[in-house]
XYZ file of N, CA, C and O in Angstrom:
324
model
N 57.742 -7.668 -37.458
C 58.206 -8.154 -38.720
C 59.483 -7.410 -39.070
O 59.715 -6.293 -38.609
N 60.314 -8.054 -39.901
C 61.830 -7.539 -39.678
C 62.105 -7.601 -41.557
O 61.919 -8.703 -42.073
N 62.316 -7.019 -42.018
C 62.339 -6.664 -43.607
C 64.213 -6.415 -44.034
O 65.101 -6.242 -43.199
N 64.334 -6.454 -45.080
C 65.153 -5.834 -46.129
C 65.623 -5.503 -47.428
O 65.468 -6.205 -48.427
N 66.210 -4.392 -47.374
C 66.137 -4.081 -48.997
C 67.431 -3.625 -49.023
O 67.970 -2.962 -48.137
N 68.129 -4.150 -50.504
C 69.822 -3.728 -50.905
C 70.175 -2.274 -50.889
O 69.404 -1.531 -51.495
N 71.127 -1.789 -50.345
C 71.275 -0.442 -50.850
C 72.502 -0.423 -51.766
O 73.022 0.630 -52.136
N 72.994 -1.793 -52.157
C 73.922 -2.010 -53.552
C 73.996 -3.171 -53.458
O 72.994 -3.814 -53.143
N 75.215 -3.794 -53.706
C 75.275 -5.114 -54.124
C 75.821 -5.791 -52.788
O 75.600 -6.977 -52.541
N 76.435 -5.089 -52.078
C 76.800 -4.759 -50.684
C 76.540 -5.129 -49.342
O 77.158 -5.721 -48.457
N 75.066 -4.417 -49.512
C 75.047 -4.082 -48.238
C 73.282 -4.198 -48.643
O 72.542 -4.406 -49.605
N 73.241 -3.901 -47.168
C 70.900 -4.043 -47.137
C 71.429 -2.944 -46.185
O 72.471 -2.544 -45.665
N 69.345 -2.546 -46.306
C 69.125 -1.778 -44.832
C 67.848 -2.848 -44.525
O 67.177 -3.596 -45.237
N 67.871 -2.538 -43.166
C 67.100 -3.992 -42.413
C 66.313 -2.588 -41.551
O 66.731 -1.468 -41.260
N 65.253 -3.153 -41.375
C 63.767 -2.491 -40.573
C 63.136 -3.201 -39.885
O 63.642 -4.271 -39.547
N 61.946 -2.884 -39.486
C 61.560 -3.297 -38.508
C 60.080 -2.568 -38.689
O 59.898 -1.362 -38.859
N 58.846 -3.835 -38.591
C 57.487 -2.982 -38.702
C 56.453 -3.061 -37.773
O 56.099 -4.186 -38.124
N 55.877 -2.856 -37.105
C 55.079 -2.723 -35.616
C 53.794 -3.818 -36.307
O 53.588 -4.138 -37.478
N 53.239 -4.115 -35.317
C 51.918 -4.772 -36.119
C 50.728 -3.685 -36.719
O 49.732 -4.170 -37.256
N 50.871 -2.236 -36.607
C 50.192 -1.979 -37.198
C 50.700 -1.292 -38.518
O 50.109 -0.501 -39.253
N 51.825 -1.762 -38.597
C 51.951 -1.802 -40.278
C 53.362 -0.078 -40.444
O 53.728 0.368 -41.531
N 53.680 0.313 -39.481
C 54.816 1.114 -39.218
C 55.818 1.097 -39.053
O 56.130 0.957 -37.870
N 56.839 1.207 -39.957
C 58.125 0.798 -40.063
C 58.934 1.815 -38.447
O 59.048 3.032 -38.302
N 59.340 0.679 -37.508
C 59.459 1.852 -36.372
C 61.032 1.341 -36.078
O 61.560 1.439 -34.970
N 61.543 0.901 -37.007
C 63.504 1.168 -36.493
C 63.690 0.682 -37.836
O 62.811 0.037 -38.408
N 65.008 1.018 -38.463
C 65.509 0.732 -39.523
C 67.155 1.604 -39.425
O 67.611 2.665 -38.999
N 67.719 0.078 -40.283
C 69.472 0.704 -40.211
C 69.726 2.096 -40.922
O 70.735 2.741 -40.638
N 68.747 2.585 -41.906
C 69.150 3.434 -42.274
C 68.707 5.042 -41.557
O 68.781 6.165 -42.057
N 68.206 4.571 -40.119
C 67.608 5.725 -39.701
C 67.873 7.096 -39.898
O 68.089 7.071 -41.110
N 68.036 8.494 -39.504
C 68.875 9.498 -39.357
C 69.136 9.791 -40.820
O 69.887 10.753 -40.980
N 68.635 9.107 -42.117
C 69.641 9.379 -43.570
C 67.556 10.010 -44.266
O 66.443 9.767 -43.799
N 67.930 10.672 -45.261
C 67.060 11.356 -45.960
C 65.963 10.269 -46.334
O 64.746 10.379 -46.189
N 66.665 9.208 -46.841
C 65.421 7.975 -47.332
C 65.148 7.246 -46.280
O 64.567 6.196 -46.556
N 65.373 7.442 -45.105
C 65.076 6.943 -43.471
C 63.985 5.692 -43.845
O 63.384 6.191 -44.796
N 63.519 4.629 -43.675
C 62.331 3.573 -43.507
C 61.634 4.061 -42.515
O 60.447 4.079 -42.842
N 61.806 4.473 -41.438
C 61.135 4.760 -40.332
C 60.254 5.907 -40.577
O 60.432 6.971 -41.171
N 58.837 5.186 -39.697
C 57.925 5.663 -40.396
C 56.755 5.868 -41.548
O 55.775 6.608 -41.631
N 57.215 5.062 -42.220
C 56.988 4.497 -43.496
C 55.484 3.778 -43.578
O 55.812 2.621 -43.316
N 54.495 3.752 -43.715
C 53.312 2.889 -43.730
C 53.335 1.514 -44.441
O 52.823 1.527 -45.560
N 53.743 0.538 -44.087
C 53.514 -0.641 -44.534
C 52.494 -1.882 -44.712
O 52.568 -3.078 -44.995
N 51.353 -0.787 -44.340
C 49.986 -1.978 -43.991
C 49.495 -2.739 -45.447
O 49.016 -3.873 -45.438
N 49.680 -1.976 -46.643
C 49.267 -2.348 -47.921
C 50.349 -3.221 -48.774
O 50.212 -3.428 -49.980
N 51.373 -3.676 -48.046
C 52.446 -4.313 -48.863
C 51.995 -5.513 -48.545
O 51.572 -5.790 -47.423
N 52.051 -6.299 -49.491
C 51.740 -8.394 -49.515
C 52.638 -8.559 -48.434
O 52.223 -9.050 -47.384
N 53.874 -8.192 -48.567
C 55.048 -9.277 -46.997
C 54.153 -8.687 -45.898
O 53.735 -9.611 -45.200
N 53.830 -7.829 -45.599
C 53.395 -7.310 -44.301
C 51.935 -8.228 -43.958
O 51.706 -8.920 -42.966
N 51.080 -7.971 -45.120
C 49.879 -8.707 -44.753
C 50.086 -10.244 -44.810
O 49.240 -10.824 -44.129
N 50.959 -11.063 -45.421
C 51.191 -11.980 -45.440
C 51.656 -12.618 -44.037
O 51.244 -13.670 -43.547
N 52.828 -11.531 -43.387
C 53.363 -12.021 -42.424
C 52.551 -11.781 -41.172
O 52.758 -12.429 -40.146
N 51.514 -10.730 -41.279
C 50.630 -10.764 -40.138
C 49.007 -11.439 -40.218
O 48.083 -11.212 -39.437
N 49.005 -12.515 -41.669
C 48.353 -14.180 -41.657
C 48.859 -14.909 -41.323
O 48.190 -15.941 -41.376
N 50.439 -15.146 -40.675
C 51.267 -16.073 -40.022
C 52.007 -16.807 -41.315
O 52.436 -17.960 -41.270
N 52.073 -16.032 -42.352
C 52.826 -16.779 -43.692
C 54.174 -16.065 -43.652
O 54.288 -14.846 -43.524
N 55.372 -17.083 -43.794
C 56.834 -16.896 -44.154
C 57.165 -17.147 -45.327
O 57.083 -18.268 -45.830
N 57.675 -15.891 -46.034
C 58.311 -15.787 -47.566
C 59.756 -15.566 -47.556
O 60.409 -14.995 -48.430
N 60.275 -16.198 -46.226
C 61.661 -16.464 -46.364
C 62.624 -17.524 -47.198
O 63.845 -17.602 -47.067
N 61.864 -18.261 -48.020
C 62.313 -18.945 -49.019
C 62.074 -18.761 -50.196
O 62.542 -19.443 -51.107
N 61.347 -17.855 -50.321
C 60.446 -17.336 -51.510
C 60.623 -15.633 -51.463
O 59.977 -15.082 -50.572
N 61.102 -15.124 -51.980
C 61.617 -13.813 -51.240
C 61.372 -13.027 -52.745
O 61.871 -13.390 -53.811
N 60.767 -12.242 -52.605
C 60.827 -11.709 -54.213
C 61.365 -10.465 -54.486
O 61.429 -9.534 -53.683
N 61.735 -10.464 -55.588
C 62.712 -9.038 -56.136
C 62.211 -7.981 -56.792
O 61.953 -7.864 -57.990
N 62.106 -7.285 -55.983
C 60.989 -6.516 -56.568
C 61.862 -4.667 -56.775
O 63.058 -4.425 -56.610
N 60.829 -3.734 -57.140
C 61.373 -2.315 -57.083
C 60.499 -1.355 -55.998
O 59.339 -1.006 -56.220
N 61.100 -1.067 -55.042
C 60.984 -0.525 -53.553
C 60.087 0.952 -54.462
O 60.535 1.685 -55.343
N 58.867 0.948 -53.871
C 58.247 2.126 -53.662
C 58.568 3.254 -52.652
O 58.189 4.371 -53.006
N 59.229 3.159 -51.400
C 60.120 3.952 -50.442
C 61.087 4.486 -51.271
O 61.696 5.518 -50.988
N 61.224 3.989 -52.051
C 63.115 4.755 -52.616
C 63.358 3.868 -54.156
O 62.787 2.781 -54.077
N 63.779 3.989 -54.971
C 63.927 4.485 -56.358
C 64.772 3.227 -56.462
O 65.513 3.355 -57.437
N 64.970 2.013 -55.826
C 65.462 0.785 -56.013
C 65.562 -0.349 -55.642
O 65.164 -0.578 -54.500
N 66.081 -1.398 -56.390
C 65.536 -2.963 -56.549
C 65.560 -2.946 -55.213
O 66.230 -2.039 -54.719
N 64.671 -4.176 -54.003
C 64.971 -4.646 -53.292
C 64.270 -5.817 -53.456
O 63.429 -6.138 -54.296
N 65.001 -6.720 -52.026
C 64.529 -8.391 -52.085
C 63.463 -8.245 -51.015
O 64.079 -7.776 -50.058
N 62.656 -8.342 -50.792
C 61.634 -8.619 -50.057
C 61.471 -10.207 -49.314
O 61.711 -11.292 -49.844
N 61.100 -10.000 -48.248
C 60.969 -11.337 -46.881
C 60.686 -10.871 -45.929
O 60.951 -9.737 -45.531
N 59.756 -12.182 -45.134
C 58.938 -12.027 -44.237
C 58.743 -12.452 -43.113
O 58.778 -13.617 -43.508
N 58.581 -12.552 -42.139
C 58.559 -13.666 -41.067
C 57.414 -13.173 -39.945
O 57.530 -12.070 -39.411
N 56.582 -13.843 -39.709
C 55.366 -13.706 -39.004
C 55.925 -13.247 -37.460
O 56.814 -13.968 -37.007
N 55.613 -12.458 -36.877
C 55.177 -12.086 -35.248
C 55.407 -13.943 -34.434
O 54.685 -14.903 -34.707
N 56.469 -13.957 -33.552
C 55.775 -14.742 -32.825
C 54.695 -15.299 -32.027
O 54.540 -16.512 -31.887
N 53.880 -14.335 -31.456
C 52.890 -14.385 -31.435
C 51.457 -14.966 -32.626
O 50.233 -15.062 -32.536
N 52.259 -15.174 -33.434
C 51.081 -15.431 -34.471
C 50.972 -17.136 -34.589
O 50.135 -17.651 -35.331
């Protein structure tokens, strides 16, 4: 599953989450608020996208528990699924 969240008006950082719910690459790697690593098994996009549901049209705006701001949230299921 492949995620993102704004880091201004700008720009995103884009991730990447294993199926068991571990954020295991993200653009912002190497930086203090790094994604990587991150436990993502309890977030709706994650469980959503590993029921085979896409919230890529439906993307919601929400406030990032990882880090102290807004992001857009979306989802896209495992091919495999």
């Amino acid at each position: 599953m492949t995620s993102f969240a704004p880091r201004d008006a700008a720009s995103f950082i884009i991730y990447v989450i294993n199926p068991e719910g571990i954020a295991v690459a993200a653009s912002n790697a190497g930086e203090p608020t790094s994604f990587v690593g991150i436990d993502y098994r309890r977030r709706h996009y994650f469980t959503d996208a590993m029921a085979g549901l896409c919230n890529m049209r439906s993307a919601q705006l929400g406030h990032g528990r990882a880090r102290a701001a807004p992001i857009l949230e979306t989802n896209v299921p495992p091919p495999n699924i």
